CSV table of C-alpha atoms and ligand atoms in Angstrom, one decimal:
chain,number,residue,atom,x,y,z
A,1,MET,CA,-5.1,-0.2,32.7
A,2,LYS,CA,-2.9,-1.5,29.9
A,3,VAL,CA,-2.7,0.3,26.6
A,4,VAL,CA,-1.9,-1.5,23.4
A,5,ILE,CA,-0.6,0.6,20.5
A,6,MET,CA,-0.5,-0.9,17.1
A,7,ALA,CA,2.7,0.5,15.7
A,8,GLY,CA,3.5,-2.0,13.0
A,9,GLY,CA,1.8,-0.4,10.1
A,10,LYS,CA,3.6,0.5,6.9
A,11,GLY,CA,2.5,3.9,5.6
A,12,THR,CA,1.9,3.8,1.9
A,13,ARG,CA,0.2,7.0,1.1
A,14,ILE,CA,2.4,8.9,3.5
A,15,ALA,CA,5.6,7.4,2.0
A,16,SER,CA,6.2,10.5,0.0
A,17,VAL,CA,7.1,12.3,3.3
A,18,ARG,CA,9.3,9.6,4.8
A,19,ASN,CA,9.8,6.0,3.7
A,20,ASP,CA,12.7,5.0,5.9
A,21,VAL,CA,10.8,5.2,9.2
A,22,PRO,CA,7.6,3.4,10.3
A,23,LYS,CA,4.6,5.7,10.2
A,24,PRO,CA,4.4,6.2,14.0
A,25,MET,CA,7.9,7.6,13.9
A,26,ILE,CA,7.2,10.4,11.4
A,27,GLN,CA,7.9,13.6,13.1
A,28,ILE,CA,5.6,16.5,13.5
A,29,CYS,CA,7.1,19.7,14.9
A,30,GLY,CA,10.2,17.7,15.6
A,31,LYS,CA,8.5,15.0,17.6
A,32,PRO,CA,7.3,11.5,16.5
A,33,ILE,CA,3.6,10.9,16.3
A,34,LEU,CA,3.9,8.1,18.7
A,35,GLU,CA,5.6,10.3,21.3
A,36,TYR,CA,2.6,12.6,21.3
A,37,GLN,CA,0.4,9.6,22.1
A,38,ILE,CA,2.7,8.5,24.9
A,39,ASP,CA,2.7,12.0,26.4
A,40,ASN,CA,-1.1,12.1,26.2
A,41,LEU,CA,-1.4,8.7,27.9
A,42,ARG,CA,1.1,9.6,30.7
A,43,ALA,CA,-0.9,12.8,31.4
A,44,CYS,CA,-3.9,10.5,31.9
A,45,ASN,CA,-1.9,8.2,34.2
A,46,LEU,CA,-2.0,5.5,31.6
A,47,THR,CA,1.6,4.3,31.9
A,48,ASP,CA,1.5,0.6,31.2
A,49,ILE,CA,2.0,0.4,27.4
A,50,ILE,CA,2.5,-2.5,25.0
A,51,LEU,CA,3.8,-1.5,21.6
A,52,VAL,CA,3.0,-3.9,18.8
A,53,ILE,CA,5.8,-3.5,16.2
A,54,GLY,CA,6.7,-5.1,12.9
A,55,TYR,CA,7.9,-3.2,9.9
A,56,LEU,CA,11.1,-1.2,10.8
A,57,GLY,CA,10.1,-1.8,14.5
A,58,ASP,CA,13.7,-1.5,15.7
A,59,LYS,CA,13.6,2.2,15.0
A,60,ILE,CA,10.7,2.4,17.5
A,61,LYS,CA,12.5,0.3,20.0
A,62,ASP,CA,15.7,2.3,19.7
A,63,TYR,CA,13.9,5.5,20.4
A,64,PHE,CA,11.5,4.6,23.2
A,65,GLY,CA,13.4,1.7,24.9
A,66,ASP,CA,11.7,0.6,28.1
A,67,GLY,CA,9.8,3.9,28.2
A,68,ARG,CA,11.5,5.1,31.4
A,69,LYS,CA,12.8,8.3,29.7
A,70,PHE,CA,9.2,9.1,28.8
A,71,GLY,CA,7.8,8.4,32.2
A,72,VAL,CA,6.0,5.2,31.2
A,73,ASN,CA,6.6,1.5,31.1
A,74,ILE,CA,6.9,-0.1,27.6
A,75,GLU,CA,6.8,-3.7,26.6
A,76,TYR,CA,7.1,-4.8,23.0
A,77,PHE,CA,5.2,-7.4,21.0
A,78,VAL,CA,7.0,-8.2,17.8
A,79,GLU,CA,5.0,-9.4,14.8
A,80,ASP,CA,7.2,-11.5,12.6
A,81,TYR,CA,4.6,-11.1,9.9
A,82,PRO,CA,1.5,-8.9,9.8
A,83,LEU,CA,-1.3,-10.2,12.0
A,84,GLY,CA,-3.9,-7.7,10.9
A,85,THR,CA,-5.3,-5.0,13.1
A,86,ALA,CA,-6.2,-7.4,16.0
A,87,GLY,CA,-4.3,-10.6,15.6
A,88,ALA,CA,-1.6,-9.7,18.1
A,89,LEU,CA,-4.3,-9.1,20.8
A,90,PHE,CA,-5.0,-12.9,20.8
A,91,LYS,CA,-1.4,-13.7,21.5
A,92,MET,CA,-1.0,-11.6,24.7
A,93,PRO,CA,-1.8,-13.5,27.8
A,94,GLN,CA,-1.2,-10.3,29.8
A,95,LEU,CA,-4.5,-8.9,28.6
A,96,ILE,CA,-6.6,-10.1,31.5
A,97,ASP,CA,-8.4,-6.8,32.2
A,98,ASP,CA,-10.1,-4.2,30.0
A,99,PHE,CA,-7.5,-2.4,27.9
A,100,LEU,CA,-7.2,0.7,25.6
A,101,LEU,CA,-6.3,0.1,22.0
A,102,LEU,CA,-4.7,2.8,19.7
A,103,CYS,CA,-3.1,3.0,16.3
A,104,GLY,CA,0.3,4.5,16.4
A,105,ASP,CA,-0.2,6.8,13.5
A,106,VAL,CA,-2.9,9.1,14.9
A,107,ILE,CA,-2.4,12.5,16.5
A,108,VAL,CA,-4.7,12.6,19.5
A,109,ASP,CA,-5.2,14.7,22.6
A,110,ILE,CA,-7.9,13.1,24.6
A,111,ASP,CA,-9.2,13.0,28.2
A,112,PHE,CA,-8.9,9.2,28.2
A,113,ASN,CA,-10.2,9.0,31.8
A,114,ARG,CA,-13.6,10.4,30.6
A,115,PHE,CA,-13.7,7.6,28.0
A,116,ILE,CA,-12.8,5.0,30.6
A,117,THR,CA,-15.6,6.2,32.9
A,118,PHE,CA,-18.1,5.9,29.9
A,119,HIS,CA,-16.9,2.4,29.2
A,120,LYS,CA,-17.3,1.2,32.8
A,121,GLU,CA,-20.7,2.8,33.2
A,122,HIS,CA,-22.0,1.0,30.1
A,123,ARG,CA,-20.3,-2.4,31.1
A,124,ALA,CA,-19.3,-2.5,27.5
A,125,LEU,CA,-17.6,-5.4,25.7
A,126,ALA,CA,-16.1,-2.6,23.6
A,127,SER,CA,-16.5,1.2,23.5
A,128,LEU,CA,-15.6,2.8,20.2
A,129,MET,CA,-14.5,6.3,20.1
A,130,ALA,CA,-16.3,8.3,17.3
A,131,HIS,CA,-16.5,11.8,16.1
A,132,PRO,CA,-18.1,13.9,13.4
A,133,ASN,CA,-15.7,14.6,10.6
A,134,GLY,CA,-15.5,16.6,7.4
A,135,HIS,CA,-15.8,13.6,5.0
A,136,PRO,CA,-18.5,11.3,6.5
A,137,TYR,CA,-19.5,10.2,2.9
A,138,ASP,CA,-16.4,8.1,2.6
A,139,SER,CA,-15.9,7.2,6.2
A,140,SER,CA,-17.0,4.2,8.3
A,141,LEU,CA,-20.2,5.3,10.1
A,142,LEU,CA,-21.8,4.0,13.3
A,143,VAL,CA,-25.5,4.1,14.0
A,144,THR,CA,-26.7,4.1,17.6
A,145,GLU,CA,-29.9,3.2,19.2
A,146,ILE,CA,-32.4,6.0,20.0
A,147,THR,CA,-35.2,5.0,22.3
A,148,VAL,CA,-38.6,6.5,22.2
A,149,PRO,CA,-39.5,8.6,25.2
A,150,GLU,CA,-40.0,6.3,28.1
A,151,THR,CA,-42.1,8.7,30.2
A,152,VAL,CA,-45.0,11.0,29.3
A,153,GLY,CA,-43.5,14.2,28.0
A,154,GLY,CA,-40.0,12.6,28.0
A,155,MET,CA,-37.3,13.0,25.4
A,156,PRO,CA,-35.9,10.3,23.1
A,157,ARG,CA,-32.7,9.0,24.4
A,158,ASP,CA,-29.5,8.0,22.6
A,159,THR,CA,-28.4,4.8,24.4
A,160,HIS,CA,-25.0,5.0,22.6
A,161,ARG,CA,-25.5,1.3,21.8
A,162,VAL,CA,-24.2,0.4,18.3
A,163,ILE,CA,-27.0,-1.0,16.2
A,164,ARG,CA,-25.4,-0.7,12.7
A,165,TRP,CA,-22.0,-0.2,11.2
A,166,MET,CA,-22.0,1.3,7.7
A,167,SER,CA,-18.8,0.6,5.8
A,168,LYS,CA,-17.5,2.9,3.1
A,169,GLU,CA,-19.0,0.6,0.5
A,170,ASP,CA,-22.5,0.4,2.0
A,171,GLU,CA,-25.2,2.4,0.3
A,172,ARG,CA,-26.5,5.3,2.4
A,173,THR,CA,-29.0,8.1,2.1
A,174,TYR,CA,-29.2,10.3,5.2
A,175,TYR,CA,-27.2,9.6,8.3
A,176,LYS,CA,-25.8,11.0,11.4
A,177,ASN,CA,-22.2,12.1,11.1
A,178,LEU,CA,-20.8,9.6,13.5
A,179,VAL,CA,-17.5,8.4,12.3
A,180,ASN,CA,-15.5,5.5,13.8
A,181,ALA,CA,-12.2,7.0,15.0
A,182,GLY,CA,-10.4,3.7,15.5
A,183,ILE,CA,-9.7,4.1,19.2
A,184,GLU,CA,-11.3,1.4,21.5
A,185,LEU,CA,-11.6,0.2,25.0
A,186,ILE,CA,-11.9,-3.6,24.9
A,187,SER,CA,-12.9,-6.2,27.4
A,188,PRO,CA,-11.0,-9.5,27.2
A,189,GLU,CA,-14.5,-11.1,27.1
A,190,LEU,CA,-14.9,-9.7,23.6
A,191,LEU,CA,-11.8,-11.6,22.5
A,192,LYS,CA,-13.2,-14.8,24.0
A,193,GLU,CA,-16.6,-14.2,22.3
A,194,THR,CA,-14.8,-13.6,19.0
A,195,MET,CA,-12.9,-16.9,19.2
A,196,LYS,CA,-16.2,-18.9,19.6
A,197,SER,CA,-17.2,-18.3,16.0
A,198,PHE,CA,-14.1,-17.0,14.3
A,199,VAL,CA,-13.4,-18.4,10.8
A,200,PRO,CA,-10.1,-17.4,9.3
A,201,ARG,CA,-10.6,-15.6,6.0
A,202,HIS,CA,-7.3,-17.0,4.6
A,203,PRO,CA,-6.6,-20.6,5.8
A,204,GLU,CA,-2.9,-20.0,5.2
A,205,THR,CA,-2.8,-17.2,7.7
A,206,PRO,CA,-5.3,-18.3,10.4
A,207,ASP,CA,-3.9,-15.9,13.0
A,208,LYS,CA,-4.4,-12.8,10.9
A,209,ILE,CA,-7.4,-11.0,12.4
A,210,ASP,CA,-9.1,-7.8,11.5
A,211,LEU,CA,-10.5,-5.8,14.4
A,212,ASP,CA,-13.5,-4.2,12.6
A,213,ARG,CA,-14.5,-7.1,10.4
A,214,ASP,CA,-13.7,-10.1,12.6
A,215,VAL,CA,-14.0,-8.8,16.2
A,216,LEU,CA,-16.3,-5.7,16.4
A,217,LYS,CA,-18.9,-6.2,13.7
A,218,PRO,CA,-19.8,-9.8,14.6
A,219,ASN,CA,-20.4,-8.8,18.2
A,220,ILE,CA,-22.8,-5.9,17.6
A,221,SER,CA,-25.6,-8.3,18.1
A,222,SER,CA,-24.5,-8.7,21.7
A,223,GLY,CA,-25.9,-5.2,22.4
A,224,ARG,CA,-22.7,-4.5,24.3
A,225,ILE,CA,-20.7,-2.4,21.8
A,226,PHE,CA,-21.1,1.3,22.6
A,227,VAL,CA,-20.1,4.5,21.0
A,228,TYR,CA,-18.3,7.4,22.8
A,229,ASN,CA,-18.7,10.5,20.7
A,230,THR,CA,-16.2,13.2,21.3
A,231,PRO,CA,-15.1,16.5,19.7
A,232,GLU,CA,-11.5,16.1,20.8
A,233,TYR,CA,-8.6,16.1,18.3
A,234,ILE,CA,-8.1,12.8,16.5
A,235,LYS,CA,-6.5,12.9,13.1
A,236,ASP,CA,-4.8,10.0,11.4
A,237,MET,CA,-1.7,10.8,9.4
A,238,GLY,CA,-2.9,9.1,6.2
A,239,THR,CA,-1.9,11.7,3.7
A,240,PRO,CA,0.8,14.4,3.6
A,241,ASP,CA,-2.0,17.0,3.5
A,242,ARG,CA,-3.4,15.9,6.8
A,243,LEU,CA,0.1,15.9,8.3
A,244,TYR,CA,0.7,19.5,7.3
A,245,GLU,CA,-2.7,20.5,8.6
A,246,THR,CA,-2.0,18.8,11.9
A,247,GLU,CA,1.4,20.6,12.2
A,248,LYS,CA,-0.5,23.9,11.9
A,249,ASP,CA,-3.0,22.8,14.6
A,250,ILE,CA,-0.3,21.7,17.0
A,251,LYS,CA,1.5,25.1,16.6
A,252,SER,CA,-1.7,27.1,17.1
A,253,GLY,CA,-2.6,25.1,20.3
A,254,LYS,CA,-5.8,23.8,18.8
A,255,VAL,CA,-4.9,20.1,19.3
A,256,HIS,CA,-4.5,20.4,23.1
A,257,ALA,CA,-7.2,23.0,23.5
A,258,ARG,CA,-9.8,20.5,22.3
A,259,ASN,CA,-9.0,18.1,25.1
A,260,LEU,CA,-12.2,18.0,27.2
A,261,GLN,CA,-10.2,18.5,30.4
A,262,ASN,CA,-9.9,22.1,29.2
A,263,LYS,CA,-12.8,24.5,29.0
A,264,GLN,CA,-14.2,24.6,25.5
A,265,LYS,CA,-15.7,27.5,23.5
A,266,ALA,CA,-18.7,27.2,21.2
A,267,ILE,CA,-20.7,29.0,18.6
A,268,PHE,CA,-24.3,28.1,19.2
A,269,LEU,CA,-26.4,28.1,16.1
A,270,ASP,CA,-30.1,28.5,15.6
A,271,ARG,CA,-31.5,26.1,13.0
A,272,ASP,CA,-34.6,27.3,11.0
A,273,GLY,CA,-33.9,30.6,9.2
A,274,THR,CA,-30.2,30.5,10.2
A,275,ILE,CA,-28.9,27.2,8.8
A,276,ASN,CA,-31.8,26.1,6.7
A,277,LYS,CA,-34.6,27.9,5.0
A,278,MET,CA,-37.6,28.7,7.2
A,279,VAL,CA,-40.6,27.7,5.1
A,280,GLY,CA,-43.3,28.0,7.8
A,281,PHE,CA,-42.5,25.1,10.1
A,282,VAL,CA,-40.2,22.5,8.7
A,283,THR,CA,-41.9,19.2,9.3
A,284,LYS,CA,-41.0,17.1,6.2
A,285,LEU,CA,-37.7,15.9,5.0
A,286,GLU,CA,-38.1,17.6,1.6
A,287,GLN,CA,-38.7,21.0,3.2
A,288,PHE,CA,-35.2,21.0,4.7
A,289,GLU,CA,-32.8,23.0,2.5
A,290,LEU,CA,-29.6,24.6,3.6
A,291,ILE,CA,-29.3,28.4,3.1
A,292,LYS,CA,-26.5,29.4,0.8
A,293,GLY,CA,-23.3,29.8,2.6
A,294,ALA,CA,-24.4,27.9,5.7
A,295,ALA,CA,-22.2,24.9,5.1
A,296,GLU,CA,-19.2,27.1,4.4
A,297,ALA,CA,-19.9,29.0,7.6
A,298,ILE,CA,-20.0,25.9,9.7
A,299,LYS,CA,-16.9,24.6,8.0
A,300,LEU,CA,-15.2,27.8,9.1
A,301,ILE,CA,-16.3,27.1,12.7
A,302,ASN,CA,-15.0,23.5,12.5
A,303,LYS,CA,-11.6,24.8,11.4
A,304,SER,CA,-11.5,27.4,14.2
A,305,GLY,CA,-11.2,26.5,17.9
A,306,TYR,CA,-15.0,26.7,18.4
A,307,LEU,CA,-17.5,23.9,18.7
A,308,ALA,CA,-20.5,24.2,16.4
A,309,ILE,CA,-23.7,23.4,18.4
A,310,VAL,CA,-27.2,23.7,17.1
A,311,VAL,CA,-29.9,24.8,19.6
A,312,THR,CA,-33.3,24.7,18.2
A,313,ASN,CA,-36.9,25.2,19.3
A,314,GLN,CA,-39.1,22.6,17.6
A,315,PRO,CA,-42.6,23.2,18.8
A,316,VAL,CA,-43.7,21.0,15.8
A,317,ILE,CA,-43.3,18.1,18.2
A,318,ALA,CA,-45.8,19.6,20.7
A,319,ARG,CA,-48.1,20.6,17.9
A,320,GLY,CA,-48.2,17.0,16.7
A,321,ASP,CA,-46.9,18.1,13.3
A,322,CYS,CA,-43.8,16.1,13.4
A,323,THR,CA,-42.7,13.0,15.4
A,324,PHE,CA,-39.3,12.6,17.1
A,325,GLU,CA,-38.5,10.0,14.4
A,326,GLU,CA,-39.3,12.5,11.6
A,327,LEU,CA,-37.3,15.2,13.3
A,328,GLN,CA,-34.3,12.8,13.6
A,329,ALA,CA,-34.6,12.1,9.9
A,330,ILE,CA,-34.5,15.9,9.2
A,331,HIS,CA,-31.4,16.2,11.3
A,332,ASP,CA,-29.8,13.3,9.6
A,333,LYS,CA,-30.4,15.1,6.3
A,334,MET,CA,-28.9,18.2,7.7
A,335,GLU,CA,-25.7,16.4,8.8
A,336,THR,CA,-25.5,14.6,5.5
A,337,GLU,CA,-25.8,17.8,3.4
A,338,LEU,CA,-23.3,19.6,5.6
A,339,GLY,CA,-21.0,16.6,5.4
A,340,LYS,CA,-21.0,16.7,1.6
A,341,ALA,CA,-19.7,20.2,1.9
A,342,GLY,CA,-17.0,19.2,4.4
A,343,ALA,CA,-18.8,20.7,7.5
A,344,PHE,CA,-20.2,19.1,10.6
A,345,VAL,CA,-22.0,20.1,13.9
A,346,ASP,CA,-20.7,18.8,17.2
A,347,GLY,CA,-24.1,18.6,18.8
A,348,ILE,CA,-27.8,19.2,18.3
A,349,TYR,CA,-30.0,20.3,21.2
A,350,VAL,CA,-33.8,20.4,20.7
A,351,CYS,CA,-36.7,21.8,22.7
A,352,PRO,CA,-39.9,20.0,21.7
A,353,HIS,CA,-42.1,22.0,23.9
A,354,HIS,CA,-44.7,24.7,23.5
A,355,THR,CA,-47.1,26.5,25.8
A,356,ASP,CA,-50.2,27.5,23.9
A,357,LYS,CA,-52.8,24.7,24.0
A,358,GLY,CA,-55.8,24.2,21.9
A,359,PHE,CA,-54.6,23.0,18.5
A,360,GLU,CA,-55.9,20.0,16.7
A,361,GLY,CA,-53.7,16.9,17.0
A,362,GLU,CA,-51.4,18.5,19.6
A,363,ARG,CA,-49.4,16.3,22.0
A,364,LEU,CA,-50.5,17.6,25.4
A,365,GLU,CA,-47.6,16.1,27.2
A,366,TYR,CA,-45.3,18.6,25.5
A,367,LYS,CA,-47.6,21.5,26.0
A,368,CYS,CA,-45.9,22.9,29.1
A,369,ILE,CA,-43.6,25.6,30.4
A,370,CYS,CA,-40.1,24.1,30.2
A,371,ASP,CA,-36.6,25.3,30.9
A,372,CYS,CA,-35.3,24.7,27.4
A,373,ARG,CA,-37.5,26.7,25.0
A,374,LYS,CA,-35.5,29.7,23.8
A,375,PRO,CA,-35.3,32.5,25.1
A,376,LYS,CA,-34.7,30.2,28.1
A,377,PRO,CA,-31.1,29.1,28.3
A,378,GLY,CA,-31.7,25.4,29.0
A,379,LEU,CA,-30.3,24.1,25.7
A,380,LEU,CA,-27.1,26.1,26.0
A,381,LEU,CA,-26.7,25.2,29.6
A,382,GLN,CA,-27.1,21.5,28.9
A,383,ALA,CA,-24.5,21.7,26.0
A,384,ALA,CA,-22.2,23.6,28.3
A,385,LYS,CA,-22.4,20.8,30.8
A,386,ASP,CA,-21.9,18.0,28.2
A,387,PHE,CA,-18.9,19.6,26.5
A,388,ASN,CA,-17.3,21.5,29.4
A,389,ILE,CA,-18.0,24.9,27.6
A,390,ASP,CA,-17.1,28.3,29.0
A,391,LEU,CA,-20.2,30.2,28.0
A,392,SER,CA,-18.5,33.6,28.6
A,393,GLU,CA,-16.2,32.7,25.7
A,394,SER,CA,-19.0,31.5,23.4
A,395,TYR,CA,-21.4,33.1,20.9
A,396,ILE,CA,-24.9,32.5,19.6
A,397,ILE,CA,-26.1,33.3,16.1
A,398,GLY,CA,-29.8,33.2,15.2
A,399,ASP,CA,-32.5,35.1,13.3
A,400,SER,CA,-34.9,35.7,16.2
A,401,TYR,CA,-35.0,37.7,19.4
A,402,ARG,CA,-35.4,34.4,21.1
A,403,ASP,CA,-31.9,33.3,20.1
A,404,ILE,CA,-30.4,36.6,21.3
A,405,GLU,CA,-32.2,36.5,24.6
A,406,ALA,CA,-31.3,32.8,25.1
A,407,GLY,CA,-27.7,33.8,24.6
A,408,GLU,CA,-28.0,36.6,27.1
A,409,ASN,CA,-29.7,34.4,29.6
A,410,ALA,CA,-27.0,31.9,29.3
A,411,GLY,CA,-24.3,34.5,29.7
A,412,VAL,CA,-22.5,34.1,26.3
A,413,LYS,CA,-19.9,36.6,25.2
A,414,LYS,CA,-21.9,38.0,22.2
A,415,CYS,CA,-25.3,37.3,20.6
A,416,ILE,CA,-25.5,38.0,16.9
A,417,GLN,CA,-28.8,38.4,15.1
A,418,VAL,CA,-28.9,37.6,11.4
A,419,GLU,CA,-31.6,38.3,8.9
A,420,GLY,CA,-33.7,35.1,8.4
A,421,ASN,CA,-33.1,33.0,5.3
A,422,LYS,CA,-30.5,35.4,4.0
A,423,ALA,CA,-27.9,34.0,1.7
A,424,ASN,CA,-24.4,34.2,3.4
A,425,GLY,CA,-26.0,35.7,6.5
A,426,LEU,CA,-24.5,33.1,8.8
A,427,LEU,CA,-21.3,33.1,6.8
A,428,ASP,CA,-20.7,36.8,7.4
A,429,ALA,CA,-21.6,36.5,11.1
A,430,VAL,CA,-19.1,33.6,11.5
A,431,LYS,CA,-16.4,35.4,9.6
A,432,ASN,CA,-16.7,38.3,12.1
A,433,ILE,CA,-16.0,35.9,15.0
A,434,VAL,CA,-13.3,33.7,13.7
A,435,ASP,CA,-11.3,36.0,11.4
B,1,LIG,ZN1,-38.4,22.8,26.2
């Protein structure tokens, strides 16, 4: 598979660090950003690379040459004038198969083969890499389709199909923290489809094409644009602050550790009473309120090497007190409120079941003995499978014996019980783990 890296960008905000080299050549720990990418690609056997260069492009060419020294094969596409984030793609006859597209100013460490498998399984026109981040409120957000349970007693399913793209300017209330990371797998068919209806924004530069606005967004209606959500390390070097933070993360080993080829470690979190106030059962959006210190605690997890994963019993579904849609809205609120405080969760796992029958309005199809209701370990085991987690290096924090037993049943390293609804309870527990 070919890889196209857009390395023509001129860094403006980062210019205070270096302004005589193109952004992808800015060094971190003595190595250019672009070289980190090329090392990562080579490790995934992606060695056929096309670098799109423009501004100060000779500095890139001088350094990487034909790529042989770096164990890859590099071709160059020179933009005489900026063609936007996608214009060059339409001028490359060699893109006859699906290809990977990257921006040259992002530090990544990704299991790209996992991403490629996802793309192929979905027969996507494009697969967009996405992740939760610490500032979703000013990021471009993707919304995916969630289907209602197809079978009696089934669970709603995220099809990963993009149904909406919220730009920074779009008004938003509560949303899932699913931020477009700017890394794509693209089928040449998508480029063909784009050309059918493309109208240049500026008649004087008809070959200037914007990837998001002109290529991806207009094709959402095809139903074949999908989202690949990953907790792996992806950070663009937009500001000096981010650059310094990344330098720290490279040195501590966090950048590579997050690659999903490696075993991950997680802190599992109970929801009601641990993250948000338990006020009887939470069934309405307005009842959801974060406990003081919870966002700060989760932010600490995000900055550590641990994944933050919510595992929650929600018998309110079986009781008929709350629909899956209402529960989703509550979780969107949780992610939004956490996001405002710079925190995010990497996953949310829900058990909708309950055993005791005989309540008015209950949904009998969820009244059953399942493998996921804590203290059973099902939710943790599923997350471990999805994220390649080493449970023996992971923790669970919750306010009930059910959380503690679920952790023990899953074989986590340590289970920590906190007092329900207690301000800073979660924070203190997390500090004990990560400090
Ligand atoms: Zn269950």
